[in-house]
Short mmCIF file of C-alpha atoms and ligand atoms in Angstrom, two decimals:
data_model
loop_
_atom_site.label_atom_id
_atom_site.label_comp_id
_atom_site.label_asym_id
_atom_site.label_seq_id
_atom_site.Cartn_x
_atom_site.Cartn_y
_atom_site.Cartn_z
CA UNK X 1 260.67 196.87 195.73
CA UNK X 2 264.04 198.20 194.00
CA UNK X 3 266.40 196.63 191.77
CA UNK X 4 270.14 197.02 192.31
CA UNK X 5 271.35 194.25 189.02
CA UNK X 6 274.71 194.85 188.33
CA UNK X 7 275.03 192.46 185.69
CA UNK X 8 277.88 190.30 186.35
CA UNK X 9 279.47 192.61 188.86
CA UNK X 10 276.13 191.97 191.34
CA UNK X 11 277.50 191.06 194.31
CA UNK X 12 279.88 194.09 194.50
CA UNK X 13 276.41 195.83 194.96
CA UNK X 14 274.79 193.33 197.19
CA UNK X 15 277.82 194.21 199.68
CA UNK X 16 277.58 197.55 199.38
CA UNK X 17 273.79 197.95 200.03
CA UNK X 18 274.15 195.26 202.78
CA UNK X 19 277.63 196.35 204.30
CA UNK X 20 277.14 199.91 204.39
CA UNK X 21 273.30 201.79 203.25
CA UNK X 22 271.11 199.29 204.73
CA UNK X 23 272.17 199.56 208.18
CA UNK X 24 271.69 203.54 207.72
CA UNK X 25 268.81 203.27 206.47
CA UNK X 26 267.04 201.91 210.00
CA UNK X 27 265.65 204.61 211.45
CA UNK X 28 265.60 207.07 208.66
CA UNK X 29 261.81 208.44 207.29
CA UNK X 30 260.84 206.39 204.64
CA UNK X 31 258.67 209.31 203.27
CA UNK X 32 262.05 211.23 202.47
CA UNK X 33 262.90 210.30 199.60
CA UNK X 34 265.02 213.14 198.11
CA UNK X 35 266.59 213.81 201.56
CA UNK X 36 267.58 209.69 201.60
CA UNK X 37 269.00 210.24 198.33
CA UNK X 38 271.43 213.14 198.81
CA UNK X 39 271.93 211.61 202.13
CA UNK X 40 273.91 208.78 200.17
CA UNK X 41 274.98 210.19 197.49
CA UNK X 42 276.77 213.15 199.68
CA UNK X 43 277.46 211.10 202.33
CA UNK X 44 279.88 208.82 201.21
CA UNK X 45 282.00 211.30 199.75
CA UNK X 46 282.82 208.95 197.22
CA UNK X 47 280.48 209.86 194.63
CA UNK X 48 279.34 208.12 191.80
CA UNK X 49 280.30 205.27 190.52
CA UNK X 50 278.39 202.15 188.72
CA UNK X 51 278.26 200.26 192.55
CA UNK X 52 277.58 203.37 194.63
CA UNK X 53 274.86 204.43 192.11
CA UNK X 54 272.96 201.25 191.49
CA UNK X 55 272.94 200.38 195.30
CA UNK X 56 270.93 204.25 195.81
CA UNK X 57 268.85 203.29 192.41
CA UNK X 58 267.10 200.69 194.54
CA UNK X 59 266.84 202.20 197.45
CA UNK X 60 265.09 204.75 195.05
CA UNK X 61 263.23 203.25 193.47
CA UNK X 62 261.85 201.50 196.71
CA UNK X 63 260.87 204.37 198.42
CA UNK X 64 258.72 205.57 195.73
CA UNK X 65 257.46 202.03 195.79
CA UNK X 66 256.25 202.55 199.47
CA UNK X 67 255.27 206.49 198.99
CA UNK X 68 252.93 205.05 196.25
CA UNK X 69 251.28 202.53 198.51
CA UNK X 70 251.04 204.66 201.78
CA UNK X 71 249.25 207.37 199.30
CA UNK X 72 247.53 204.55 197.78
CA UNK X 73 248.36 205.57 194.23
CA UNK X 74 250.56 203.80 191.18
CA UNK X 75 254.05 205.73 190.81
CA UNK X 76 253.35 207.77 187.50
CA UNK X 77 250.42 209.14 189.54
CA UNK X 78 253.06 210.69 191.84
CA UNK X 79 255.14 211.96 189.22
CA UNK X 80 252.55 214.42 187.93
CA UNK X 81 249.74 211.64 186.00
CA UNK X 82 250.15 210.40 182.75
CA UNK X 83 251.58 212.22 179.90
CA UNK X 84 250.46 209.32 177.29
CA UNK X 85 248.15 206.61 177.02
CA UNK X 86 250.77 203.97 176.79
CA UNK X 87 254.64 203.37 175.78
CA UNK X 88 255.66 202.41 172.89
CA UNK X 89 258.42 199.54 173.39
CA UNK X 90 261.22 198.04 171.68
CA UNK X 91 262.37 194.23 170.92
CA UNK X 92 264.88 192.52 169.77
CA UNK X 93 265.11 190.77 166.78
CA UNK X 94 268.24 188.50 166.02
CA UNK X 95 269.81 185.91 163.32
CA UNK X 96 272.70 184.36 162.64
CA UNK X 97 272.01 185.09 158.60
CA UNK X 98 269.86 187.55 156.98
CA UNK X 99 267.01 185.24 156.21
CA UNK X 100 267.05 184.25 159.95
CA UNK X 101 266.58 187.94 161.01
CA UNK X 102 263.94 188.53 158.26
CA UNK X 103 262.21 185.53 159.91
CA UNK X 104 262.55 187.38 163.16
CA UNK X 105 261.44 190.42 162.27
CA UNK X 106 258.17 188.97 160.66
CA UNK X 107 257.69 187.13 164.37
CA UNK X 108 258.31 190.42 166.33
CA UNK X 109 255.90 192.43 164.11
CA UNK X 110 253.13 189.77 164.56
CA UNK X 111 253.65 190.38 168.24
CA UNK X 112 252.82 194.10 167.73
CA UNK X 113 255.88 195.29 167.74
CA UNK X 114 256.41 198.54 166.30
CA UNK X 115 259.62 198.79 166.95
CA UNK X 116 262.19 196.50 166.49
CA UNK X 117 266.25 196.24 167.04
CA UNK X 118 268.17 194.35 164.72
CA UNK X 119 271.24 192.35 165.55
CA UNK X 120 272.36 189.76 162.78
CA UNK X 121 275.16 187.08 162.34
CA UNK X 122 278.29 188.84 160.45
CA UNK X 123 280.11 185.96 158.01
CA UNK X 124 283.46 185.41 158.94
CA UNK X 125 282.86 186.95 162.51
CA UNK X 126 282.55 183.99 164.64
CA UNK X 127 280.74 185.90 167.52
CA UNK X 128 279.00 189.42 166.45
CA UNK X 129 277.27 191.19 169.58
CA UNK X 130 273.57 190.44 170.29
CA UNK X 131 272.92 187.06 169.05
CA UNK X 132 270.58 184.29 170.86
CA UNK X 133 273.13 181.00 171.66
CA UNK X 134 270.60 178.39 169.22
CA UNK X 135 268.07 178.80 166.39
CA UNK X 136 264.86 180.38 167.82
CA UNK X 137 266.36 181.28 171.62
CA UNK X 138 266.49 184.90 172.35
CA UNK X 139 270.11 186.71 173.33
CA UNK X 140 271.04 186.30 176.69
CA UNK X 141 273.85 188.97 177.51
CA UNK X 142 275.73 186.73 180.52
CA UNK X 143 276.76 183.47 180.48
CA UNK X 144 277.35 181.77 183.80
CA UNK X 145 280.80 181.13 185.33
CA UNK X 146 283.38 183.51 186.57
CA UNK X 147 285.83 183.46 183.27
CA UNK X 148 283.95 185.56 180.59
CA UNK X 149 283.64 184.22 177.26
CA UNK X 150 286.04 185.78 174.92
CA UNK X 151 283.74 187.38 171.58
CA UNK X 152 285.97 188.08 167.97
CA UNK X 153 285.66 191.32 166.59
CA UNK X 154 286.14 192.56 163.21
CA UNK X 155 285.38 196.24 162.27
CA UNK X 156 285.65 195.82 158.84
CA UNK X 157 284.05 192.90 157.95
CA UNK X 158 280.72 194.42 160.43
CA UNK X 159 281.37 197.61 158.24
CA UNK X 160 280.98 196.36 155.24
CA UNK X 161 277.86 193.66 156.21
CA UNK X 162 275.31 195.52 158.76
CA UNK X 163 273.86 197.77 155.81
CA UNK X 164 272.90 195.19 153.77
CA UNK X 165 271.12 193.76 156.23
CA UNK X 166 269.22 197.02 156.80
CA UNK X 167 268.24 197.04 152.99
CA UNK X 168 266.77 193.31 152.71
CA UNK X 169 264.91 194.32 155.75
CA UNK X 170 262.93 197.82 154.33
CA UNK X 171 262.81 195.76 151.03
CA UNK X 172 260.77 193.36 152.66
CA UNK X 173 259.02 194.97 155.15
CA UNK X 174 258.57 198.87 154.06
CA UNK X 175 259.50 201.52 155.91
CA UNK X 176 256.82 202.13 158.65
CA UNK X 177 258.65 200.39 161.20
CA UNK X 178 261.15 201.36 163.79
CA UNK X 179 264.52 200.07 162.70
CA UNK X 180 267.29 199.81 165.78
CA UNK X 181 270.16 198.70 165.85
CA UNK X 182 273.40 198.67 168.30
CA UNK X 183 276.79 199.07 167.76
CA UNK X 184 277.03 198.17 170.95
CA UNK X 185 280.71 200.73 171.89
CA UNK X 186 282.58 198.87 168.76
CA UNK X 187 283.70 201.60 166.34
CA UNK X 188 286.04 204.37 166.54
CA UNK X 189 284.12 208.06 166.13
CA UNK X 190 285.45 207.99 162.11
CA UNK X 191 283.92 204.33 161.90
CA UNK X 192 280.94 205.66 163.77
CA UNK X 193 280.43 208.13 161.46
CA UNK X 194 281.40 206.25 157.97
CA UNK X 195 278.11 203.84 159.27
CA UNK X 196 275.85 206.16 160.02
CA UNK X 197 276.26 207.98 156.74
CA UNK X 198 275.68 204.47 154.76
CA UNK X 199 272.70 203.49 156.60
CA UNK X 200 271.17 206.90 156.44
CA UNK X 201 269.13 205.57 153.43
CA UNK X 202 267.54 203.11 155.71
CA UNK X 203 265.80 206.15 158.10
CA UNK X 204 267.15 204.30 161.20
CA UNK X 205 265.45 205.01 165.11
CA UNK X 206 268.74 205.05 166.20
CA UNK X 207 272.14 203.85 166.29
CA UNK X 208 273.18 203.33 169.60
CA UNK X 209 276.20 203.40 171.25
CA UNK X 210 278.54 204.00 167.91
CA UNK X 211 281.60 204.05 170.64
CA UNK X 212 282.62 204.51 173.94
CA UNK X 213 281.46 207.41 175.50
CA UNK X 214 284.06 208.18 177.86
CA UNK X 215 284.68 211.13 175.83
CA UNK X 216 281.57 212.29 174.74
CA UNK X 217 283.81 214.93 172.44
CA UNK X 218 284.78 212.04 169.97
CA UNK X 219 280.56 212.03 169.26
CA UNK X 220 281.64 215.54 167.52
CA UNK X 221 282.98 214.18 165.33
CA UNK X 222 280.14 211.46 164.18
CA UNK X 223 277.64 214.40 164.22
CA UNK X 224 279.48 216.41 161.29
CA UNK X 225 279.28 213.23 159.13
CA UNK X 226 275.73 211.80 159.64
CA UNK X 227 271.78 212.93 160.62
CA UNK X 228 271.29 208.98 161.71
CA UNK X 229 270.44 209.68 165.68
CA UNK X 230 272.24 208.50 168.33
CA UNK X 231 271.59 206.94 171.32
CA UNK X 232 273.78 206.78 174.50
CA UNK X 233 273.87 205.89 178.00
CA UNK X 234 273.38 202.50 179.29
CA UNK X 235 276.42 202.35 181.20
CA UNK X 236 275.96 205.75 182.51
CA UNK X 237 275.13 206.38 186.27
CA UNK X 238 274.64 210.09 186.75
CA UNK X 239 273.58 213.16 184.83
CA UNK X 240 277.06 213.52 184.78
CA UNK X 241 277.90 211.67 182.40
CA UNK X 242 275.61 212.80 180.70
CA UNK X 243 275.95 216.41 180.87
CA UNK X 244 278.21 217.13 178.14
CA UNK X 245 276.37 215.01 175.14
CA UNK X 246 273.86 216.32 176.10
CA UNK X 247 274.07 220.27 176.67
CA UNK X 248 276.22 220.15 173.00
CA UNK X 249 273.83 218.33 171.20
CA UNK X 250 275.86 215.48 170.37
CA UNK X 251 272.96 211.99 170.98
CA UNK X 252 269.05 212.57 170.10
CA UNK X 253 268.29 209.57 172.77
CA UNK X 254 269.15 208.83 176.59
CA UNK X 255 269.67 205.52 177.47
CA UNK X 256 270.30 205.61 180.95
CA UNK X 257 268.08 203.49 183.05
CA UNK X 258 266.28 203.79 187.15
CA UNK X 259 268.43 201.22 187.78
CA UNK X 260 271.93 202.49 187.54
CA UNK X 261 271.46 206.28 187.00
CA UNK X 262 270.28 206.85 190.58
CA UNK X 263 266.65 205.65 190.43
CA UNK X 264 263.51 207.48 189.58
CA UNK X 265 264.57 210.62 191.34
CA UNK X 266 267.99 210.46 188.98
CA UNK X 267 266.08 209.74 185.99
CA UNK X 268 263.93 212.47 186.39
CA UNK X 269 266.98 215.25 186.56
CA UNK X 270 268.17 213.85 183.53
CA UNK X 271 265.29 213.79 181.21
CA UNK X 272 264.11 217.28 182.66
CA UNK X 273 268.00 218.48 181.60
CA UNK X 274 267.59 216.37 178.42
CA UNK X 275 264.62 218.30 177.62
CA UNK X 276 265.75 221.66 177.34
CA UNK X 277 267.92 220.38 174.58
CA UNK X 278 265.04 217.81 172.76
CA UNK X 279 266.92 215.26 173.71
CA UNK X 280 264.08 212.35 174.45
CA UNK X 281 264.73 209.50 176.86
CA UNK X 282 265.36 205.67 175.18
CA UNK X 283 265.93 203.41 178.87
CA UNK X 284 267.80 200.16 178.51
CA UNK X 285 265.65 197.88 179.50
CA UNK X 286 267.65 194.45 178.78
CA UNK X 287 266.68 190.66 180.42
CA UNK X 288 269.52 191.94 183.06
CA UNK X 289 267.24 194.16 184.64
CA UNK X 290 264.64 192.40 186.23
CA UNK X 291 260.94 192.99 186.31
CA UNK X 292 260.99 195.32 189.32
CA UNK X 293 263.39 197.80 186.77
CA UNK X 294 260.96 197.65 184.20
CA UNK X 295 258.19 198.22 186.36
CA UNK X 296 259.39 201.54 187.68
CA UNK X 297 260.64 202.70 183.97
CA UNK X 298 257.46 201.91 182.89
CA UNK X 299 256.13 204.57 185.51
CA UNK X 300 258.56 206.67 184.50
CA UNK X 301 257.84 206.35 180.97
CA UNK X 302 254.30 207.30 181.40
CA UNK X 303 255.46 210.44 183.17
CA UNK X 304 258.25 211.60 181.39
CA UNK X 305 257.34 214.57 179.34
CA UNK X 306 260.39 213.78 176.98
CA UNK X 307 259.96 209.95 176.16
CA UNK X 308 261.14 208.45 173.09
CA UNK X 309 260.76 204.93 173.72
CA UNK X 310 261.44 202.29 175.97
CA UNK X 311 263.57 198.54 175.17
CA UNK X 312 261.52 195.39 176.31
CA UNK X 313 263.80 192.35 175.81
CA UNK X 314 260.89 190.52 177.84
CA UNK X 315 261.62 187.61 180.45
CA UNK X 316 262.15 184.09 180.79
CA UNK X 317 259.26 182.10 182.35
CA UNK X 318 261.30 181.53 185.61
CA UNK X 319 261.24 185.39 185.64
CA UNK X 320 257.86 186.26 185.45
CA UNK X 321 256.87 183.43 187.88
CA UNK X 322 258.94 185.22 190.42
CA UNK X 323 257.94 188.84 189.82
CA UNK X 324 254.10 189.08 189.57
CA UNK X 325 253.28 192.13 188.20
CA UNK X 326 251.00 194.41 187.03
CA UNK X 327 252.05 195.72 183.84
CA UNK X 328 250.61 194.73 180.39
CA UNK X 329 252.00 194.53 176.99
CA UNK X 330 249.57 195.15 174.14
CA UNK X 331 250.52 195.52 170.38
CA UNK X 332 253.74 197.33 170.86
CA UNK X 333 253.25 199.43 173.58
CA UNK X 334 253.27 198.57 177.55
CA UNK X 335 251.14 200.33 180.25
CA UNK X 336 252.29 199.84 184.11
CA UNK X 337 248.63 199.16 185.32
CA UNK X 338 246.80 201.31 188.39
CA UNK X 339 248.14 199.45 191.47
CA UNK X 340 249.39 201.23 194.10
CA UNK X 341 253.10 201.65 193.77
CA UNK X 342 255.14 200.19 191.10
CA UNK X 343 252.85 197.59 190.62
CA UNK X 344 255.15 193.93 190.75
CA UNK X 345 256.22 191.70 194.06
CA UNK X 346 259.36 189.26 194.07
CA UNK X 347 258.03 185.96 195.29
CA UNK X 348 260.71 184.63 197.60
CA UNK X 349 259.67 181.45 198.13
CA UNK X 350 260.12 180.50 194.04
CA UNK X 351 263.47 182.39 194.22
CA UNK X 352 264.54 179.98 197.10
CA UNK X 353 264.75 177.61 194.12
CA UNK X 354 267.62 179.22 192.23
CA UNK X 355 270.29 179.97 194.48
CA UNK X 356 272.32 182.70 193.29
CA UNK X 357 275.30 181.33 190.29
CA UNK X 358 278.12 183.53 189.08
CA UNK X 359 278.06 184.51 185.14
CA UNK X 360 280.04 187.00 183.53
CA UNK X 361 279.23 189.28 180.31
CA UNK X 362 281.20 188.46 177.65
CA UNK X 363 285.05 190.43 176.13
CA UNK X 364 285.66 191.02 172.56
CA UNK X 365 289.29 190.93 171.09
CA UNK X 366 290.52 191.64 167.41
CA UNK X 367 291.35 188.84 165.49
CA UNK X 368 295.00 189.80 166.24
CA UNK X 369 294.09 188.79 170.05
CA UNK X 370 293.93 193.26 170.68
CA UNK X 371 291.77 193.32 173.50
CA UNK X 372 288.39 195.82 172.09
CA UNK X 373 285.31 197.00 173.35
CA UNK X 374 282.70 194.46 173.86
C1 LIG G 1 272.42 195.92 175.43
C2 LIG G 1 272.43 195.04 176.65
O1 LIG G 1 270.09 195.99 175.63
C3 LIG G 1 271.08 196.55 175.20
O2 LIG G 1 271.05 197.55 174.51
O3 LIG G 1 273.44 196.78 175.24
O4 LIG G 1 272.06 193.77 176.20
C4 LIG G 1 273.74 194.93 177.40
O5 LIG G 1 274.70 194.31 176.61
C5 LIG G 1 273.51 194.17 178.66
O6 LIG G 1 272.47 194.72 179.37
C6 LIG G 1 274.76 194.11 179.51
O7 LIG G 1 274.44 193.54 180.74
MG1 LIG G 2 272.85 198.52 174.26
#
């Protein structure tokens, strides 16, 4: 099993893995996975690349499926055993007001969660990043069609809002928690770094993605300002992306995922590189990425000397009907159960039932109509 979700660029990657690796992969040792690997990552010569790289994710992630099965042992086995007992998990908590996140946050902690991201209706912001659609539904990144949904933006107003959020929160709930929260690529490094300082009373997990990381230099600059930690990488597919923010000390977290970063053999580069540096691993691990992803990060997790922790947005119930898996959630923190492999199956048959529908992630603008970083 591998997962290739490109989410709302899918088919792109669909074409790819059908048009061009899956026919070379007849033939080829399945036991070889490295060799596969290089084999397609070399020998395109176009390297890189969020299509390329997701397409050899699950081809990745699949062999280690099957290398897990012929051996007759779960994934994390082959990875070197266990490194914890379990991993501790993230969710996501979200409101359109304060009192509706403090409501949240109350529900996600009675679910165990020990961890918790916080997203949160900004007045006079008529679309703020991360919010569920109705009262009591949970944030669903894509909405179908093939125009995206156009989000308003305002820096200021988001600026001046998010950190009282963050107090009425610890007021009410202490400070043992793990507070998240992301920016989501929205602020300029100065912004970046004007937030982090004001929410440093809070003790925050992380902020993640304060800006775009395109230039990881500009993260410099947030560093000087604030000791809130960072976290990066969810759009990343190599370690080279990574290489600079991470050999200069510039995030505390990796966010990059088995998905898009090249699979379990590209995750494991990075986190070993991240690790000379104590920079611990924080996968993305949104509704996007279906139950096959989370499966093999949840291997990975167990592995990875270098984890930090791992996000569980959790599924809808058509979802989990058509992955049966093997992993379990308990009080926080997940485990990906002893089966051989990665432990889940894709039921085709229920798929059959809902044919494939376009849907796009949404754009942000300024109120001005400046096109921004959603
Ligand atoms: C988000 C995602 O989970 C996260 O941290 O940034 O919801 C992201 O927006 C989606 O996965 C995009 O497809
Ligand atoms: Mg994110």
């Amino acid at each position: 099993m591998g997962d290739a979700t490109l989410n709302g660029r899918e088919l792109s990657v669909a074409a790819y893995l059908r048009d061009h690796l899956c026919p070379q992969l007849i033939g080829r040792d399945a036991q070889k996975i490295e060799d596969i690997w290089q084999y397609f990552y070399k020998g395109a010569y176009w390297r890189r690349g969020p299509v390329t790289m997701s397409a050899i994710s699950s081809i990745d992630m699949a062999l280690w499926d099957i290398k897990g099965k012929a051996a007759n042992m779960p994934v994390y086995q082959l990875l070197g055993g266990a490194s914890r007992e379990k991993v501790m998990v993230y969710g996501h908590c979200t409101g359109s007001t304060i009192d509706a996140v403090l409501d949240d946050y109350a529900r996600l902690l009675e679910m165990g969660f020990q961890a918790i991201r916080v997203q949160c209706g900004i007045p006079g912001v008529s679309s703020a990043y991360g919010l569920a659609k109705q009262k009591g539904g949970k944030y669903e990144p894509a909405a179908k069609g093939v125009y995206p949904e156009e989000q308003l933006w305002s820096t200021e107003k988001y600026l001046n809002f998010i950190p009282t959020v963050f107090d009425r929160i610890r007021n009410k709930f202490g400070m043992d928690s793990c507070l998240l929260h992301d920016i989501h690529h929205r602020l300029t490094p100065i912004e970046a770094a004007r937030f982090g300082k004001d929410v440093e009373p809070y003790h925050l997990f992380w902020m993640e993605d304060p800006t775009p990381a395109e230039n990881p230099e500009c993260f410099r600059l947030i560093r000087q300002h604030t000791v809130t930690p960072i976290a990066v990488g969810e759009v990343f597919n190599s370690i080279w992306d990574c290489k600079q923010l991470i050999e200069q000390q510039l995030i505390d977290f990796i966010r990059t995922t088995v998905t898009h970063a090249g699979g379990i053999s590209g995750m494991r580069r990075i986190a070993d590189f991240a690790s000379l540096y104590q920079i611990r691993t924080g996968s993305h691990g949104a509704s996007d990425l279906s139950p096959i992803s989370m499966a093999a990060a949840l291997h990975f997790d167990l592995w990875v000397p270098n984890f930090g922790i791992q996000e569980y947005m959790g599924y809808s119930e058509i979802m989990l009907e058509a992955f049966p898996r093997n992993w379990i959630f308990d009080n926080g923190y997940m485990h990906p159960g002893d089966e051989p492999g990665l432990g889940v199956d894709f039921d085709e048959k229920i798929a059959e039932k809902y044919p494939y529908e376009a849907a796009c992630l949404p754009i942000a603008r300024l109120e001005d109509g400046t096109m921004w970083n959603w």
